[in-house]
Amino acid sequence: MVSLDGQTLNPTLSLDLPDGRTSQIYIGSGYLRNQDLVSAMVLSTRVGVISNERIASLYRDIVSNVTPDHEMILIGDGEQYKSLETYSEVIDQLIAYRFNRDTAIVALGGGVVGDLAGFVAATYQRGIRLIQIPTTLLAQVDSAIGGKTAVNHSSGKNLIGAFYQPETVLIDTEVLTTLPDEIFVEGLAEVIKYGVIYDAAFFEWLEDNTKAVLAREPDALQFIVRRSCEIKAEVVAGDEREQNQRAILNFGHTIGHALEAETRYGELLHGQAVSIGMVMETDLACRERLCDERTAQRIRNIVKAYRLPYEAPRVDKNRLLASMAMDKKVVRGELRFVLPKSIGTVVLTGEYDQKNLEATLTA
């Protein structure tokens, strides 16, 4: 909880882990216009704010009042900057500024900023405080929650990273109203994912409220962000390090990550790759006779309704297979997929006919 002008602001929800660690998640509208609230969230003697130029220019006044002793560290805007080279440059700047272990890292931006800043916080002087302030829908409902931090490698996405929980996640849904359409829409892929893997009623609500969501009506934004965060927190709390149940959050990501890697992180946004991956992995589920065509059609229809892509760019099948072989979801040499059985129910499996997988990749 946060004390502000004598008032107590309780978190909207908490991600509580078995060992007592907790991430406090605050969800509201207009939070980033409240400089006192942002300052109260950070409470550190020194702050390193990691962002990019575009985001920093929008919120520079807020950042300048976080603490008198802060440094703004800017990285490039795009997936290609989620790299060891950028990570090393940020570490160099922290050292040059003589930051020590009482520093807090504030990740202000979308998924790339959050993932890289989280990895910096996890590793700088063996770990310093981390506050996530996600500014895109994808980051608010997915990457800022749950403690996955990483950078990419030329052989695959997120291959170098750590599990490291933020102590606070501050989500302001008002910022979603100013996002470019393409950036807003890509985040909806992760929102749809939660309905498929966990909550059939949420999926049905998304089917029935397409116009309200795409119009970015405030109540609709609050609902989809909160419900998505609730689902992710519930899943992560029971399996922080993805040994079992948390792996269901990877629906659409096995093929999606391979598509991102093979298009050199330039042709597809992450959410776009996930939406294609969800449709393709559902196709594999149908070929494996795990789900029926009606389920597959509902998933295709909702992806189309939310203006997300559902057909893969032309990528060589063997290259996709090689990329998936380097995926973190490979266990004892077995590539596993999250496959839907029905809306709200999925299965994690490494047992499938290789010919069916190849047929899906070439369909």
Coordinates of C-alpha atoms in Angstrom, one line a residue:
M1 CA 0.0 0.0 0.0
V2 CA 1.0 3.6 -0.6
S3 CA 0.5 6.6 1.8
L4 CA -0.4 9.7 -0.1
D5 CA -1.5 13.0 1.5
G6 CA -2.5 11.1 4.7
Q7 CA -4.6 8.7 2.6
T8 CA -3.8 5.0 2.0
L9 CA -4.0 3.7 -1.5
N10 CA -4.3 -0.1 -1.5
P11 CA -3.1 -2.1 -4.4
T12 CA -5.7 -3.3 -6.9
L13 CA -4.3 -6.8 -6.6
S14 CA -1.2 -8.6 -5.4
L15 CA 1.0 -11.3 -6.8
D16 CA 1.8 -13.3 -3.7
L17 CA 4.5 -15.9 -3.9
P18 CA 4.9 -18.9 -1.5
D19 CA 8.2 -17.6 -0.1
G20 CA 6.5 -14.3 1.1
R21 CA 7.6 -12.1 -1.8
T22 CA 4.9 -9.9 -3.2
S23 CA 4.3 -7.7 -6.2
Q24 CA 1.8 -4.9 -5.6
I25 CA -0.2 -4.1 -8.7
Y26 CA -2.0 -0.7 -8.9
I27 CA -4.5 -0.3 -11.8
G28 CA -6.3 3.0 -12.3
S29 CA -6.8 5.9 -14.7
G30 CA -4.8 9.2 -14.5
Y31 CA -2.1 7.8 -12.2
L32 CA 0.8 9.2 -14.3
R33 CA -0.7 12.7 -14.0
N34 CA -0.3 12.4 -10.3
Q35 CA 3.4 13.3 -9.6
D36 CA 3.0 12.7 -5.8
L37 CA 1.7 9.2 -6.4
V38 CA 4.5 8.3 -8.7
S39 CA 7.0 9.6 -6.2
A40 CA 5.4 7.7 -3.4
M41 CA 5.7 4.5 -5.4
V42 CA 9.4 4.8 -5.8
L43 CA 10.8 5.9 -2.4
S44 CA 14.5 5.4 -3.1
T45 CA 17.5 7.6 -2.6
R46 CA 18.6 7.2 -6.2
V47 CA 16.6 6.2 -9.2
G48 CA 17.5 5.1 -12.7
V49 CA 14.6 5.5 -15.1
I50 CA 15.0 3.3 -18.1
S51 CA 12.9 4.4 -21.1
N52 CA 13.1 5.4 -24.7
E53 CA 13.1 8.9 -26.2
R54 CA 9.5 8.8 -27.4
I55 CA 8.1 7.7 -24.0
A56 CA 10.4 9.9 -22.0
S57 CA 9.3 13.0 -24.0
L58 CA 5.7 12.3 -23.0
Y59 CA 6.4 11.8 -19.3
R60 CA 9.5 13.9 -18.7
D61 CA 7.8 16.2 -16.2
I62 CA 6.6 13.2 -14.2
V63 CA 10.0 11.6 -14.2
S64 CA 11.8 14.8 -13.2
N65 CA 9.7 14.9 -10.0
V66 CA 10.1 11.2 -9.0
T67 CA 13.1 12.1 -6.9
P68 CA 15.7 14.9 -6.8
D69 CA 18.4 12.3 -7.5
H70 CA 17.5 10.5 -10.7
E71 CA 19.1 9.7 -14.0
M72 CA 17.2 9.1 -17.3
I73 CA 18.7 6.2 -19.3
L74 CA 17.3 6.0 -22.8
I75 CA 17.4 3.0 -25.1
G76 CA 16.3 2.6 -28.7
D77 CA 12.6 2.0 -29.6
G78 CA 12.1 -1.5 -31.0
E79 CA 12.6 -5.2 -30.4
Q80 CA 16.1 -5.0 -32.0
Y81 CA 17.3 -3.0 -28.9
K82 CA 16.4 -5.8 -26.5
S83 CA 19.9 -7.1 -26.8
L84 CA 23.1 -7.8 -24.9
E85 CA 24.7 -4.8 -26.5
T86 CA 21.9 -2.4 -25.1
Y87 CA 22.0 -4.2 -21.8
S88 CA 25.8 -3.6 -21.6
E89 CA 25.4 0.1 -22.5
V90 CA 22.8 0.5 -19.7
I91 CA 25.1 -1.2 -17.1
D92 CA 27.9 1.1 -18.2
Q93 CA 25.8 4.1 -17.6
L94 CA 24.7 2.9 -14.1
I95 CA 28.4 2.4 -13.2
A96 CA 29.3 5.8 -14.7
Y97 CA 26.6 7.4 -12.5
R98 CA 28.0 5.5 -9.5
F99 CA 24.7 3.8 -8.7
N100 CA 24.8 1.3 -5.8
R101 CA 22.5 -1.2 -4.2
D102 CA 20.1 1.3 -2.7
T103 CA 19.2 2.3 -6.3
A104 CA 15.7 1.7 -7.7
I105 CA 15.2 0.9 -11.4
V106 CA 12.0 2.3 -12.9
A107 CA 11.0 0.7 -16.2
L108 CA 8.9 3.3 -18.0
G109 CA 7.7 2.0 -21.4
G110 CA 6.5 -1.0 -23.2
G111 CA 7.6 -4.6 -23.3
V112 CA 11.1 -4.0 -24.6
V113 CA 11.9 -1.4 -22.0
G114 CA 10.3 -3.5 -19.2
D115 CA 12.1 -6.7 -20.2
L116 CA 15.5 -5.1 -20.5
A117 CA 15.1 -2.9 -17.4
G118 CA 14.0 -5.9 -15.4
F119 CA 17.1 -7.9 -16.5
V120 CA 19.3 -4.9 -15.5
A121 CA 17.6 -4.7 -12.1
A122 CA 18.0 -8.5 -11.6
T123 CA 21.7 -8.5 -12.3
Y124 CA 23.2 -5.1 -11.4
Q125 CA 25.1 -5.6 -8.1
R126 CA 23.2 -8.9 -7.8
G127 CA 19.8 -7.3 -7.7
I128 CA 18.3 -3.9 -7.0
R129 CA 14.7 -2.7 -6.6
L130 CA 12.5 -2.7 -9.6
I131 CA 9.3 -0.7 -10.3
Q132 CA 7.4 -1.3 -13.6
I133 CA 5.4 1.5 -15.1
P134 CA 4.1 -0.1 -18.4
T135 CA 2.8 2.3 -21.0
T136 CA 1.4 -0.1 -23.7
L137 CA -1.5 -2.6 -23.4
L138 CA 0.8 -5.5 -24.1
A139 CA 3.1 -4.5 -21.2
Q140 CA 0.2 -3.8 -18.9
V141 CA -1.5 -7.1 -19.3
D142 CA 1.5 -9.3 -19.8
S143 CA 5.2 -8.4 -19.7
A144 CA 5.2 -6.2 -16.7
I145 CA 3.5 -8.8 -14.6
G146 CA 5.2 -12.0 -13.4
G147 CA 8.9 -11.3 -13.2
K148 CA 10.1 -12.6 -16.5
T149 CA 13.1 -10.4 -17.7
A150 CA 15.3 -11.1 -20.7
V151 CA 17.1 -9.9 -23.7
N152 CA 17.2 -11.6 -27.1
H153 CA 19.9 -13.6 -28.8
S154 CA 20.4 -14.1 -32.5
S155 CA 19.4 -17.7 -32.1
G156 CA 16.1 -16.9 -30.4
K157 CA 13.9 -14.6 -28.3
N158 CA 14.4 -14.1 -24.6
L159 CA 17.2 -16.7 -24.3
I160 CA 19.2 -14.6 -21.8
G161 CA 17.3 -13.5 -18.7
A162 CA 16.2 -14.1 -15.2
F163 CA 13.0 -14.4 -13.1
Y164 CA 12.9 -11.2 -11.0
Q165 CA 9.7 -9.8 -9.6
P166 CA 9.0 -6.0 -9.5
E167 CA 8.0 -4.9 -6.1
T168 CA 5.4 -2.5 -7.6
V169 CA 3.6 -2.3 -11.0
L170 CA 1.8 1.0 -11.6
I171 CA -0.7 0.7 -14.4
D172 CA -2.4 3.8 -15.8
T173 CA -5.1 2.8 -18.4
E174 CA -5.5 6.4 -19.5
V175 CA -2.2 6.1 -21.4
L176 CA -3.8 3.5 -23.7
T177 CA -6.1 6.1 -25.2
T178 CA -3.1 7.8 -26.9
L179 CA -1.4 4.7 -28.3
P180 CA -1.1 4.3 -32.1
D181 CA -3.8 1.9 -33.3
E182 CA -1.2 -0.8 -34.3
I183 CA 0.5 -0.7 -30.8
F184 CA -2.8 -0.8 -29.0
V185 CA -4.2 -3.7 -31.1
E186 CA -1.1 -5.9 -30.8
G187 CA -1.7 -6.0 -27.0
L188 CA -5.1 -7.5 -27.6
A189 CA -3.5 -10.7 -28.7
E190 CA -2.4 -11.3 -25.1
V191 CA -5.8 -10.3 -23.7
I192 CA -7.5 -12.9 -26.1
K193 CA -4.9 -15.5 -25.0
Y194 CA -6.2 -15.3 -21.4
G195 CA -9.7 -16.1 -22.4
V196 CA -8.6 -19.1 -24.4
I197 CA -6.3 -20.6 -21.8
Y198 CA -8.2 -19.8 -18.6
D199 CA -11.5 -18.1 -18.7
A200 CA -14.3 -18.9 -21.2
A201 CA -16.6 -16.2 -19.8
F202 CA -13.9 -13.6 -20.4
F203 CA -13.4 -14.9 -24.0
E204 CA -17.2 -14.6 -24.5
W205 CA -17.2 -11.0 -23.1
L206 CA -14.4 -10.1 -25.6
E207 CA -16.5 -11.6 -28.4
D208 CA -19.5 -9.5 -27.4
N209 CA -17.7 -6.2 -26.7
T210 CA -15.4 -5.8 -29.7
K211 CA -16.7 -2.2 -30.4
A212 CA -16.2 -1.0 -26.9
V213 CA -12.7 -2.3 -26.6
L214 CA -11.6 -1.0 -30.0
A215 CA -13.1 2.3 -29.2
R216 CA -11.0 2.3 -26.0
E217 CA -14.0 3.0 -23.8
P218 CA -12.6 3.6 -20.3
D219 CA -14.7 1.0 -18.5
A220 CA -13.8 -1.6 -21.1
L221 CA -10.1 -0.8 -20.8
Q222 CA -10.2 -1.1 -17.0
F223 CA -12.0 -4.4 -17.2
I224 CA -9.7 -6.1 -19.8
V225 CA -6.5 -4.9 -18.0
R226 CA -7.7 -5.9 -14.6
R227 CA -9.0 -9.3 -15.6
S228 CA -5.9 -10.1 -17.6
C229 CA -3.7 -9.1 -14.6
E230 CA -5.8 -11.2 -12.3
I231 CA -5.4 -14.3 -14.5
K232 CA -1.7 -13.9 -14.9
A233 CA -1.2 -13.3 -11.2
E234 CA -3.1 -16.4 -10.3
V235 CA -1.1 -18.5 -12.7
V236 CA 2.3 -17.1 -11.8
A237 CA 1.6 -17.3 -8.0
G238 CA 1.4 -21.1 -8.3
D239 CA 4.4 -21.6 -10.6
E240 CA 6.8 -18.6 -10.7
R241 CA 9.6 -20.4 -12.6
E242 CA 7.4 -22.1 -15.2
Q243 CA 7.9 -25.6 -14.2
N244 CA 4.3 -26.6 -14.9
Q245 CA 1.1 -24.5 -14.9
R246 CA 2.7 -21.2 -15.9
A247 CA 3.6 -22.7 -19.2
I248 CA 0.0 -22.3 -20.4
L249 CA 0.8 -18.6 -20.7
N250 CA 2.9 -19.5 -23.7
F251 CA -0.1 -20.3 -25.9
G252 CA 0.7 -18.9 -29.3
H253 CA 4.3 -18.1 -28.3
T254 CA 6.1 -21.2 -29.5
I255 CA 5.4 -20.5 -33.1
G256 CA 5.1 -16.8 -32.5
H257 CA 8.6 -16.4 -31.1
A258 CA 10.0 -18.4 -34.1
L259 CA 8.2 -16.1 -36.5
E260 CA 9.7 -13.1 -34.8
A261 CA 13.2 -14.5 -34.9
E262 CA 13.0 -15.6 -38.5
T263 CA 11.7 -12.2 -39.6
R264 CA 14.6 -10.6 -37.7
Y265 CA 12.2 -8.8 -35.2
G266 CA 11.3 -6.3 -37.9
E267 CA 8.3 -7.5 -39.8
L268 CA 6.0 -8.5 -36.9
L269 CA 5.2 -6.9 -33.6
H270 CA 5.2 -9.3 -30.7
G271 CA 1.5 -9.3 -30.3
Q272 CA 1.0 -9.8 -34.1
A273 CA 3.3 -12.8 -34.0
V274 CA 1.4 -14.2 -31.0
S275 CA -2.0 -13.8 -32.7
I276 CA -0.7 -15.8 -35.7
G277 CA 0.9 -18.3 -33.4
M278 CA -2.5 -18.8 -31.6
V279 CA -4.3 -19.5 -34.8
M280 CA -1.5 -21.9 -36.0
E281 CA -1.3 -23.8 -32.7
T282 CA -5.0 -24.2 -32.7
D283 CA -4.7 -25.6 -36.2
L284 CA -2.2 -28.1 -34.8
A285 CA -4.7 -28.9 -32.0
C286 CA -7.4 -29.7 -34.6
R287 CA -5.0 -31.9 -36.6
E288 CA -4.3 -33.8 -33.4
R289 CA -8.0 -34.1 -32.7
L290 CA -7.8 -32.2 -29.5
C291 CA -10.3 -29.5 -30.4
D292 CA -13.1 -29.2 -32.8
E293 CA -13.5 -26.9 -35.8
R294 CA -16.0 -24.7 -34.0
T295 CA -13.4 -23.8 -31.3
A296 CA -10.8 -23.1 -34.0
Q297 CA -13.3 -20.9 -35.9
R298 CA -14.1 -18.8 -32.7
I299 CA -10.4 -18.2 -32.2
R300 CA -9.8 -17.2 -35.8
N301 CA -12.9 -15.0 -35.8
I302 CA -12.0 -13.1 -32.6
V303 CA -8.4 -12.5 -33.9
K304 CA -9.9 -11.1 -37.1
A305 CA -12.5 -9.0 -35.2
Y306 CA -9.7 -7.3 -33.2
R307 CA -7.8 -6.5 -36.4
L308 CA -4.9 -8.9 -35.7
P309 CA -3.1 -10.9 -38.3
Y310 CA -3.8 -14.6 -38.5
E311 CA -1.7 -15.8 -41.5
A312 CA 2.0 -16.2 -41.2
P313 CA 4.5 -14.5 -43.5
R314 CA 6.4 -16.8 -45.9
V315 CA 9.1 -18.4 -43.8
D316 CA 10.9 -21.6 -44.6
K317 CA 9.4 -24.5 -42.6
N318 CA 12.9 -25.9 -41.7
R319 CA 14.0 -22.5 -40.4
L320 CA 11.0 -22.3 -38.2
L321 CA 11.6 -25.8 -36.8
A322 CA 15.2 -24.9 -36.1
S323 CA 14.2 -21.7 -34.4
M324 CA 11.6 -23.6 -32.2
A325 CA 14.3 -26.2 -31.3
M326 CA 16.1 -23.4 -29.5
D327 CA 13.0 -22.3 -27.6
K328 CA 13.0 -22.2 -23.8
K329 CA 9.9 -24.4 -23.9
V330 CA 12.1 -27.4 -25.0
V331 CA 12.4 -29.8 -22.1
R332 CA 14.7 -32.8 -22.3
G333 CA 14.9 -32.3 -26.1
E334 CA 11.1 -32.3 -26.4
L335 CA 9.4 -29.2 -27.9
R336 CA 6.1 -28.6 -26.1
F337 CA 3.0 -26.7 -27.2
V338 CA 0.0 -25.3 -25.4
L339 CA -2.9 -26.6 -27.4
P340 CA -6.6 -25.6 -26.8
K341 CA -9.1 -28.3 -26.2
S342 CA -12.0 -25.9 -25.8
I343 CA -12.3 -22.2 -25.0
G344 CA -10.9 -21.9 -21.4
T345 CA -9.1 -25.2 -21.4
V346 CA -5.7 -26.0 -22.8
V347 CA -3.2 -28.8 -22.6
L348 CA 0.6 -28.6 -22.4
T349 CA 2.1 -31.4 -24.5
G350 CA 5.2 -32.6 -26.3
E351 CA 3.3 -35.5 -27.8
Y352 CA 2.1 -34.8 -31.3
D353 CA 2.6 -36.1 -34.8
Q354 CA 5.6 -34.3 -36.4
K355 CA 3.8 -34.6 -39.8
N356 CA 0.9 -32.6 -38.3
L357 CA 3.2 -29.9 -37.1
E358 CA 4.9 -29.7 -40.5
A359 CA 1.5 -29.5 -42.1
T360 CA 0.5 -26.6 -39.8
L361 CA 3.7 -24.7 -40.6
T362 CA 3.1 -25.0 -44.4
A363 CA -0.7 -24.6 -44.5

